[in-house]
């Protein structure tokens, strides 16, 4: 399973009702609630054993599945 | 608690909290606290298994928590023990299946916080609201039914004790208090005709003749300018509980007026009713809706909601309201809103 698929799996486990494949404004359109975002980010950090930088904790990095996957990949 | 002075400093704390895989009622990004940071109103306490943020509001502190899952009791106890004397309000949204949040709320209650209010989220799509316009007549004047006695929450003794200090009013018996939303989130209710005019009624308008029970003419509804912010704040302050009402400061409301997020309905040169919105792209949120007691029972709230449905560009509208406020729930349902399986609980602590 590639990184993007793993990220999608993790995000979908937190928010099973969200279409991560097609939603491109997860934060901007409030598709994800704050707690959802926190849960996804913390699960990603745990699963991939990565420590994000302060600068990475910004809405634009979590607005789409592609953006999230790109962020995770940058740490691997 | 340490003062937080920058988004970068806050982001560091949030990142640390994220590593705990927390349950939280807070915002995901530091940018969500920008307003509080600019006012110098944000402080934080790092816990052994969590984080607490406190935002100074008028007369109380609004608390956000991040508790490591499975450590809610320990974190809540540590949080509670570390608070300085003051008044604290904490609100968290949850779905029924959200066990971690339930655990966090239970832990806070075990640590001394008292539940004072519950809200439910309601939602409507624009087409649903437009479709229901015919069901709402501006001339509607039937008073809101008196809630059942057991639907009126018992005034919290601590809240009553502090009422003089905070000029706080709990909903008078027989009224339906408007309960705005607070989880990043706002909501609105209606007040049934109150027993007395709001304390600042004289300030709300120029001196004018007694209000006429005329129709809520659509032309009387207009966008509020920032100069109206003070009067609208006074109207909201007279209608909402200051602790649970998520009231904006005058500066915050003036900014929202400039952004076209506040509508007023005028009568004889007076602000008879006001609607305060929040917007995220195509999602509108009703933060506050209030009617001057002198004009209640005339369908003004309905008129504002109809106008919003017609004039605002949005896909979906949400609001948070107390499910015990049956008159408000009834009006929202009549307008086209439906309740969702999404609740919030407001907790209170006075030290």
CSV table of C-alpha atoms in Angstrom, one decimal:
chain,number,residue,atom,x,y,z
A,1,UNK,CA,0.0,0.0,0.0
A,2,UNK,CA,1.5,3.4,-0.9
A,3,UNK,CA,1.6,6.4,1.3
A,4,UNK,CA,-1.4,8.0,-0.2
A,5,UNK,CA,-3.5,4.9,0.3
A,6,UNK,CA,-2.3,4.5,3.9
A,7,UNK,CA,-3.1,8.2,4.6
A,8,UNK,CA,-6.6,7.7,3.1
A,9,UNK,CA,-7.1,4.6,5.2
A,10,UNK,CA,-6.2,6.5,8.4
A,11,UNK,CA,-8.3,9.5,7.5
A,12,UNK,CA,-11.3,7.3,6.6
A,13,UNK,CA,-11.1,5.4,9.8
A,14,UNK,CA,-11.5,8.8,11.6
A,15,UNK,CA,-14.2,10.1,9.3
A,16,UNK,CA,-15.8,7.2,7.4
A,17,UNK,CA,-18.5,9.5,5.9
A,18,UNK,CA,-16.0,11.8,4.2
A,19,UNK,CA,-15.1,11.3,0.5
A,20,UNK,CA,-11.4,11.9,0.8
A,21,UNK,CA,-10.8,10.9,-2.8
A,22,UNK,CA,-12.8,13.8,-4.2
A,23,UNK,CA,-13.0,16.5,-1.5
A,24,UNK,CA,-10.5,19.2,-2.2
A,25,UNK,CA,-11.5,21.7,0.5
A,26,UNK,CA,-11.7,19.6,3.6
A,27,UNK,CA,-10.8,22.6,5.9
A,28,UNK,CA,-12.1,25.5,3.8
A,29,UNK,CA,-15.5,23.9,3.4
A,30,UNK,CA,-15.6,22.7,7.0
A,31,UNK,CA,-15.9,19.1,5.7
A,32,UNK,CA,-13.8,18.2,8.7
A,33,UNK,CA,-14.6,19.4,12.2
A,34,UNK,CA,-11.7,20.5,14.5
A,35,UNK,CA,-11.8,17.3,16.4
A,36,UNK,CA,-11.6,15.3,13.2
A,37,UNK,CA,-8.6,17.2,12.1
A,38,UNK,CA,-6.9,16.8,15.4
A,39,UNK,CA,-7.6,13.0,15.3
A,40,UNK,CA,-6.4,12.6,11.8
A,41,UNK,CA,-3.2,14.5,12.4
A,42,UNK,CA,-2.4,12.8,15.6
A,43,UNK,CA,-3.1,9.3,14.1
A,44,UNK,CA,-0.8,10.1,11.1
A,45,UNK,CA,2.0,11.2,13.4
A,46,UNK,CA,1.5,8.0,15.4
A,47,UNK,CA,1.2,5.6,12.5
A,48,UNK,CA,4.0,7.0,10.4
A,49,UNK,CA,6.1,7.9,13.5
A,50,UNK,CA,6.7,11.4,12.3
A,51,UNK,CA,7.0,14.6,14.2
A,52,UNK,CA,5.5,17.5,12.3
A,53,UNK,CA,7.0,21.0,12.5
A,54,UNK,CA,5.1,23.9,13.8
A,55,UNK,CA,5.0,25.4,10.3
A,56,UNK,CA,3.3,22.3,9.0
A,57,UNK,CA,0.3,22.7,11.3
A,58,UNK,CA,-1.6,24.9,8.8
A,59,UNK,CA,-5.0,24.5,7.2
A,60,UNK,CA,-3.6,24.4,3.6
A,61,UNK,CA,-1.6,21.2,4.4
A,62,UNK,CA,-4.8,19.4,5.3
A,63,UNK,CA,-7.3,20.7,2.7
A,64,UNK,CA,-7.1,17.6,0.6
A,65,UNK,CA,-6.0,14.0,0.6
A,66,UNK,CA,-3.2,14.9,-1.8
A,67,UNK,CA,-2.0,17.7,0.5
A,68,UNK,CA,-2.0,15.5,3.5
A,69,UNK,CA,-0.2,12.7,1.7
A,70,UNK,CA,2.4,15.1,0.4
A,71,UNK,CA,3.1,16.4,3.9
A,72,UNK,CA,3.5,12.9,5.3
A,73,UNK,CA,5.8,11.9,2.4
A,74,UNK,CA,8.0,14.9,3.0
A,75,UNK,CA,8.9,13.4,6.4
A,76,UNK,CA,9.6,9.9,5.2
B,1,UNK,CA,-1.1,29.4,33.0
B,2,UNK,CA,1.4,31.2,30.7
B,3,UNK,CA,0.4,34.0,28.3
B,4,UNK,CA,0.5,33.1,24.6
B,5,UNK,CA,1.7,35.8,22.4
B,6,UNK,CA,2.1,34.3,18.9
B,7,UNK,CA,0.6,31.7,16.6
B,8,UNK,CA,4.0,30.0,16.4
B,9,UNK,CA,4.1,29.7,20.2
B,10,UNK,CA,0.6,28.3,20.2
B,11,UNK,CA,1.3,25.9,17.3
B,12,UNK,CA,4.2,24.4,19.3
B,13,UNK,CA,1.8,23.7,22.2
B,14,UNK,CA,-0.8,22.3,19.8
B,15,UNK,CA,1.7,20.1,18.2
B,16,UNK,CA,2.8,18.7,21.5
B,17,UNK,CA,-0.8,18.0,22.4
B,18,UNK,CA,-1.3,16.2,19.1
B,19,UNK,CA,1.4,13.7,19.9
B,20,UNK,CA,-0.8,12.6,22.8
B,21,UNK,CA,-3.6,11.5,20.4
B,22,UNK,CA,-6.0,13.7,22.3
B,23,UNK,CA,-9.6,14.3,22.6
B,24,UNK,CA,-10.3,18.0,22.4
B,25,UNK,CA,-12.9,20.7,22.2
B,26,UNK,CA,-10.3,23.1,20.8
B,27,UNK,CA,-9.5,24.3,17.3
B,28,UNK,CA,-7.1,22.4,15.1
B,29,UNK,CA,-4.9,25.3,14.1
B,30,UNK,CA,-3.4,28.3,15.8
B,31,UNK,CA,-5.0,30.5,13.2
B,32,UNK,CA,-8.3,29.7,14.8
B,33,UNK,CA,-7.2,31.7,17.9
B,34,UNK,CA,-6.0,34.7,16.0
B,35,UNK,CA,-8.6,37.0,17.5
B,36,UNK,CA,-7.8,36.0,21.0
B,37,UNK,CA,-4.1,36.3,20.4
B,38,UNK,CA,-4.5,39.8,19.0
B,39,UNK,CA,-6.4,40.8,22.1
B,40,UNK,CA,-3.7,39.4,24.3
B,41,UNK,CA,-6.4,37.2,25.8
B,42,UNK,CA,-5.0,33.7,25.5
B,43,UNK,CA,-3.1,31.7,28.1
B,44,UNK,CA,-2.2,28.0,28.2
B,45,UNK,CA,-1.3,25.4,30.7
B,46,UNK,CA,0.6,22.3,29.6
B,47,UNK,CA,-0.6,19.3,31.5
B,48,UNK,CA,1.3,16.0,32.0
B,49,UNK,CA,-1.1,14.4,29.6
B,50,UNK,CA,-2.7,17.3,27.8
B,51,UNK,CA,-3.1,21.0,27.3
B,52,UNK,CA,-5.5,23.6,28.4
B,53,UNK,CA,-6.1,27.0,26.7
B,54,UNK,CA,-8.0,29.8,28.4
B,55,UNK,CA,-9.4,32.7,26.5
B,56,UNK,CA,-10.4,35.7,28.5
B,57,UNK,CA,-13.9,36.8,27.7
B,58,UNK,CA,-16.0,39.4,29.5
B,59,UNK,CA,-16.3,38.2,33.1
B,60,UNK,CA,-15.1,34.7,32.5
B,61,UNK,CA,-12.5,32.4,30.9
B,62,UNK,CA,-13.5,30.1,28.0
B,63,UNK,CA,-11.6,26.8,28.3
B,64,UNK,CA,-10.4,24.5,25.5
B,65,UNK,CA,-8.8,21.2,26.5
B,66,UNK,CA,-6.7,18.5,24.9
B,67,UNK,CA,-6.7,15.4,26.9
B,68,UNK,CA,-4.7,12.2,26.0
B,69,UNK,CA,-7.3,9.5,25.3
B,70,UNK,CA,-7.5,7.2,28.2
B,71,UNK,CA,-6.0,9.8,30.6
B,72,UNK,CA,-9.1,12.1,30.7
B,73,UNK,CA,-9.5,11.8,34.5
B,74,UNK,CA,-5.9,12.5,35.3
B,75,UNK,CA,-5.8,15.4,32.8
B,76,UNK,CA,-9.1,16.9,34.0
B,77,UNK,CA,-8.0,16.7,37.7
B,78,UNK,CA,-4.7,18.4,36.9
B,79,UNK,CA,-6.5,21.1,34.9
B,80,UNK,CA,-9.0,21.8,37.6
B,81,UNK,CA,-6.3,21.9,40.3
B,82,UNK,CA,-4.2,24.3,38.4
B,83,UNK,CA,-6.8,27.0,37.7
B,84,UNK,CA,-6.6,30.4,39.3
B,85,UNK,CA,-9.7,31.9,41.0
B,86,UNK,CA,-12.2,32.9,38.4
B,87,UNK,CA,-15.2,31.8,36.4
B,88,UNK,CA,-14.6,29.2,33.7
B,89,UNK,CA,-16.9,28.0,30.9
B,90,UNK,CA,-16.1,25.0,28.8
B,91,UNK,CA,-18.2,23.7,25.9
B,92,UNK,CA,-17.6,20.6,23.9
B,93,UNK,CA,-19.5,19.1,21.0
B,94,UNK,CA,-19.9,15.4,20.6
B,95,UNK,CA,-21.8,12.7,18.8
B,96,UNK,CA,-23.5,10.0,20.8
B,97,UNK,CA,-20.8,7.4,19.8
B,98,UNK,CA,-18.0,9.7,20.8
B,99,UNK,CA,-16.9,7.8,23.9
B,100,UNK,CA,-13.6,9.7,24.4
B,101,UNK,CA,-15.4,13.1,24.5
B,102,UNK,CA,-18.0,11.7,26.9
B,103,UNK,CA,-15.2,10.5,29.1
B,104,UNK,CA,-13.5,13.9,29.0
B,105,UNK,CA,-16.8,15.6,29.9
B,106,UNK,CA,-17.4,13.1,32.7
B,107,UNK,CA,-13.9,13.7,34.0
B,108,UNK,CA,-14.3,17.5,34.0
B,109,UNK,CA,-17.6,17.0,35.9
B,110,UNK,CA,-15.8,14.8,38.4
B,111,UNK,CA,-13.2,17.5,38.8
B,112,UNK,CA,-15.7,20.1,39.8
B,113,UNK,CA,-17.3,21.4,36.6
B,114,UNK,CA,-21.1,21.5,36.6
B,115,UNK,CA,-23.2,21.0,33.5
B,116,UNK,CA,-25.4,24.1,32.9
B,117,UNK,CA,-26.6,23.7,29.3
B,118,UNK,CA,-26.9,21.3,26.5
B,119,UNK,CA,-27.4,22.2,22.8
B,120,UNK,CA,-28.3,20.3,19.7
B,121,UNK,CA,-27.3,21.2,16.2
B,122,UNK,CA,-29.9,21.9,13.6
B,123,UNK,CA,-29.3,22.1,9.9
B,124,UNK,CA,-31.1,23.1,6.7
B,125,UNK,CA,-30.2,23.4,3.1
B,126,UNK,CA,-31.1,26.6,1.3
B,127,UNK,CA,-33.7,25.0,-0.8
B,128,UNK,CA,-35.4,23.6,2.3
B,129,UNK,CA,-35.5,27.1,3.8
B,130,UNK,CA,-36.8,28.6,0.6
B,131,UNK,CA,-39.4,25.9,0.4
B,132,UNK,CA,-40.8,26.7,3.8
B,133,UNK,CA,-41.1,30.5,3.3
B,134,UNK,CA,-44.8,30.2,2.7
B,135,UNK,CA,-45.2,28.5,6.1
B,136,UNK,CA,-43.9,31.6,7.8
B,137,UNK,CA,-45.9,34.8,7.8
B,138,UNK,CA,-44.4,38.1,8.9
B,139,UNK,CA,-47.8,38.8,10.6
B,140,UNK,CA,-47.5,35.7,12.7
B,141,UNK,CA,-48.1,36.9,16.2
B,142,UNK,CA,-48.9,33.9,18.3
B,143,UNK,CA,-46.8,34.0,21.4
B,144,UNK,CA,-44.4,31.2,22.0
B,145,UNK,CA,-46.0,28.5,24.1
B,146,UNK,CA,-44.9,28.4,27.7
B,147,UNK,CA,-42.4,25.6,28.1
B,148,UNK,CA,-43.2,22.8,30.4
B,149,UNK,CA,-41.9,23.5,33.9
B,150,UNK,CA,-39.5,20.6,33.7
B,151,UNK,CA,-38.2,22.0,30.4
B,152,UNK,CA,-36.9,25.1,32.2
B,153,UNK,CA,-33.5,24.3,33.6
B,154,UNK,CA,-33.1,24.8,37.3
B,155,UNK,CA,-31.1,28.0,37.6
B,156,UNK,CA,-27.7,27.0,38.8
B,157,UNK,CA,-27.1,28.4,42.3
B,158,UNK,CA,-23.6,29.6,41.4
B,159,UNK,CA,-24.9,31.4,38.4
B,160,UNK,CA,-27.6,33.1,40.4
B,161,UNK,CA,-25.0,34.0,43.0
B,162,UNK,CA,-22.9,35.7,40.4
B,163,UNK,CA,-25.7,37.3,38.6
B,164,UNK,CA,-25.3,40.7,40.2
B,165,UNK,CA,-21.6,40.7,39.4
B,166,UNK,CA,-22.0,39.8,35.9
B,167,UNK,CA,-25.4,41.4,35.2
B,168,UNK,CA,-26.3,38.0,34.0
B,169,UNK,CA,-29.9,37.0,33.4
B,170,UNK,CA,-31.1,33.4,33.2
B,171,UNK,CA,-34.1,33.0,31.0
B,172,UNK,CA,-37.2,34.3,32.9
B,173,UNK,CA,-39.8,31.7,33.6
B,174,UNK,CA,-42.0,31.3,30.6
B,175,UNK,CA,-39.5,32.5,28.1
B,176,UNK,CA,-37.5,30.6,25.6
B,177,UNK,CA,-33.9,31.6,25.8
B,178,UNK,CA,-31.8,31.9,22.8
B,179,UNK,CA,-28.8,29.7,23.2
B,180,UNK,CA,-26.1,30.4,20.8
B,181,UNK,CA,-23.5,28.1,19.7
B,182,UNK,CA,-20.1,27.8,21.1
B,183,UNK,CA,-18.0,25.1,19.6
B,184,UNK,CA,-16.3,27.1,17.2
B,185,UNK,CA,-19.7,27.2,16.8
B,186,UNK,CA,-22.8,29.3,17.4
B,187,UNK,CA,-26.5,28.9,17.6
B,188,UNK,CA,-29.6,30.8,18.2
B,189,UNK,CA,-32.9,30.6,19.9
B,190,UNK,CA,-35.8,32.9,20.4
B,191,UNK,CA,-37.1,34.5,23.4
B,192,UNK,CA,-40.8,34.5,24.0
B,193,UNK,CA,-42.2,37.8,25.1
B,194,UNK,CA,-40.4,38.7,28.3
B,195,UNK,CA,-41.8,40.3,31.3
B,196,UNK,CA,-39.9,43.5,30.9
B,197,UNK,CA,-38.0,45.5,28.3
B,198,UNK,CA,-34.3,44.9,28.1
B,199,UNK,CA,-32.4,47.0,30.5
B,200,UNK,CA,-30.7,49.0,27.7
B,201,UNK,CA,-33.8,49.5,25.6
B,202,UNK,CA,-33.5,53.2,25.9
B,203,UNK,CA,-30.0,53.0,24.5
B,204,UNK,CA,-31.0,50.8,21.6
B,205,UNK,CA,-32.8,53.6,19.8
B,206,UNK,CA,-33.4,57.2,19.7
B,207,UNK,CA,-36.3,58.3,21.8
B,208,UNK,CA,-39.3,57.3,19.8
B,209,UNK,CA,-43.0,56.6,20.3
B,210,UNK,CA,-44.2,53.3,21.5
B,211,UNK,CA,-43.5,50.6,19.0
B,212,UNK,CA,-46.2,49.7,16.6
B,213,UNK,CA,-47.3,46.2,16.1
B,214,UNK,CA,-47.0,46.5,12.4
B,215,UNK,CA,-45.9,44.0,9.8
B,216,UNK,CA,-42.3,42.9,9.5
B,217,UNK,CA,-41.8,44.6,6.1
B,218,UNK,CA,-38.9,43.2,4.2
B,219,UNK,CA,-37.7,46.7,3.4
B,220,UNK,CA,-37.0,47.2,7.1
B,221,UNK,CA,-34.3,44.5,7.0
B,222,UNK,CA,-30.9,45.7,6.2
B,223,UNK,CA,-27.2,44.9,6.7
B,224,UNK,CA,-26.0,46.4,9.9
B,225,UNK,CA,-23.1,48.8,9.7
B,226,UNK,CA,-20.3,48.8,12.3
B,227,UNK,CA,-21.8,51.9,13.9
B,228,UNK,CA,-24.7,49.7,15.0
B,229,UNK,CA,-22.5,47.2,16.8
B,230,UNK,CA,-22.8,48.7,20.2
B,231,UNK,CA,-26.6,48.8,20.1
B,232,UNK,CA,-26.8,45.2,18.7
B,233,UNK,CA,-24.4,44.0,21.4
B,234,UNK,CA,-26.7,45.5,24.0
B,235,UNK,CA,-29.7,43.8,22.4
B,236,UNK,CA,-27.8,40.5,22.5
B,237,UNK,CA,-26.6,41.1,26.1
B,238,UNK,CA,-30.2,41.6,27.1
B,239,UNK,CA,-31.3,38.4,25.5
B,240,UNK,CA,-28.5,35.9,26.1
B,241,UNK,CA,-26.9,34.5,29.2
B,242,UNK,CA,-23.4,36.1,29.3
B,243,UNK,CA,-21.7,32.9,30.2
B,244,UNK,CA,-23.3,30.5,27.7
B,245,UNK,CA,-24.3,33.0,25.1
B,246,UNK,CA,-21.0,33.2,23.2
B,247,UNK,CA,-21.5,36.9,23.0
B,248,UNK,CA,-19.2,38.8,20.7
B,249,UNK,CA,-17.3,41.8,21.9
B,250,UNK,CA,-18.3,45.1,20.3
B,251,UNK,CA,-15.1,45.0,18.2
B,252,UNK,CA,-15.8,41.5,17.0
B,253,UNK,CA,-19.4,42.4,16.1
B,254,UNK,CA,-18.3,45.5,14.3
B,255,UNK,CA,-15.9,43.4,12.2
B,256,UNK,CA,-18.7,41.0,11.4
B,257,UNK,CA,-20.9,44.0,10.4
B,258,UNK,CA,-18.2,45.1,8.0
B,259,UNK,CA,-18.1,41.6,6.6
B,260,UNK,CA,-21.9,41.7,6.0
B,261,UNK,CA,-22.6,39.1,8.6
B,262,UNK,CA,-25.2,41.0,10.6
B,263,UNK,CA,-28.7,41.9,9.6
B,264,UNK,CA,-31.1,44.1,11.5
B,265,UNK,CA,-34.8,44.7,11.3
B,266,UNK,CA,-35.7,48.3,12.0
B,267,UNK,CA,-38.9,49.7,13.4
B,268,UNK,CA,-39.4,53.4,13.9
B,269,UNK,CA,-35.7,54.0,13.8
B,270,UNK,CA,-35.1,51.3,16.4
B,271,UNK,CA,-33.2,48.0,16.0
B,272,UNK,CA,-36.1,45.7,16.7
B,273,UNK,CA,-34.3,42.5,15.9
B,274,UNK,CA,-30.9,41.3,14.8
B,275,UNK,CA,-29.4,38.3,13.1
B,276,UNK,CA,-25.7,37.5,13.5
B,277,UNK,CA,-24.1,35.0,11.1
B,278,UNK,CA,-20.8,33.2,10.6
B,279,UNK,CA,-19.8,32.0,7.2
B,280,UNK,CA,-17.4,29.4,6.0
B,281,UNK,CA,-17.5,29.4,2.2
B,282,UNK,CA,-21.0,28.0,1.4
B,283,UNK,CA,-22.0,27.1,5.0
B,284,UNK,CA,-23.8,29.7,7.0
B,285,UNK,CA,-24.1,29.5,10.8
B,286,UNK,CA,-26.7,31.4,12.8
B,287,UNK,CA,-24.7,32.7,15.8
B,288,UNK,CA,-27.4,34.9,17.4
B,289,UNK,CA,-30.9,36.0,16.6
B,290,UNK,CA,-32.6,38.3,19.0
B,291,UNK,CA,-35.8,40.3,19.1
B,292,UNK,CA,-36.3,43.4,21.3
B,293,UNK,CA,-38.9,42.4,23.9
B,294,UNK,CA,-41.0,45.4,22.8
B,295,UNK,CA,-41.4,43.8,19.4
B,296,UNK,CA,-41.9,40.2,20.2
B,297,UNK,CA,-44.7,38.2,18.9
B,298,UNK,CA,-44.8,39.9,15.6
B,299,UNK,CA,-42.8,37.4,13.5
B,300,UNK,CA,-39.7,39.4,13.3
B,301,UNK,CA,-37.4,36.5,13.8
B,302,UNK,CA,-39.2,34.6,11.1
B,303,UNK,CA,-38.8,37.6,8.8
B,304,UNK,CA,-35.1,37.7,9.4
B,305,UNK,CA,-34.8,34.0,8.7
B,306,UNK,CA,-36.8,34.3,5.5
B,307,UNK,CA,-34.7,37.2,4.4
B,308,UNK,CA,-31.5,35.3,5.1
B,309,UNK,CA,-32.8,32.3,3.1
B,310,UNK,CA,-33.6,34.6,0.1
B,311,UNK,CA,-30.7,36.9,0.1
B,312,UNK,CA,-27.7,35.0,1.4
B,313,UNK,CA,-25.6,32.9,-0.9
B,314,UNK,CA,-25.1,29.5,0.8
B,315,UNK,CA,-25.7,25.8,0.5
B,316,UNK,CA,-26.3,24.9,4.1
B,317,UNK,CA,-27.2,26.7,7.3
B,318,UNK,CA,-26.5,25.3,10.8
B,319,UNK,CA,-27.3,26.5,14.3
B,320,UNK,CA,-27.0,25.2,17.8
B,321,UNK,CA,-29.9,25.5,20.2
B,322,UNK,CA,-31.1,24.1,23.5
B,323,UNK,CA,-33.4,21.2,22.8
B,324,UNK,CA,-35.4,22.3,25.8
B,325,UNK,CA,-36.2,25.6,24.1
B,326,UNK,CA,-39.3,24.1,22.5
B,327,UNK,CA,-40.6,27.3,21.0
B,328,UNK,CA,-37.3,28.0,19.3
B,329,UNK,CA,-36.9,24.4,18.1
B,330,UNK,CA,-40.5,24.6,16.8
B,331,UNK,CA,-39.8,27.7,14.8
B,332,UNK,CA,-36.6,26.4,13.3
B,333,UNK,CA,-38.3,23.2,12.3
B,334,UNK,CA,-41.1,25.2,10.8
B,335,UNK,CA,-38.5,27.2,8.9
B,336,UNK,CA,-37.0,24.0,7.5
B,337,UNK,CA,-34.3,23.1,10.0
B,338,UNK,CA,-33.8,19.5,11.2
B,339,UNK,CA,-32.1,18.4,14.3
B,340,UNK,CA,-28.9,16.4,13.9
B,341,UNK,CA,-27.3,13.7,16.0
B,342,UNK,CA,-24.8,16.2,17.2
B,343,UNK,CA,-24.8,17.8,20.7
B,344,UNK,CA,-22.8,20.1,22.9
B,345,UNK,CA,-22.5,20.4,26.6
B,346,UNK,CA,-21.6,23.5,28.5
B,347,UNK,CA,-19.7,23.1,31.8
B,348,UNK,CA,-19.1,25.8,34.4
B,349,UNK,CA,-16.7,26.2,37.2
B,350,UNK,CA,-16.4,29.0,39.7
B,351,UNK,CA,-13.2,29.1,41.8
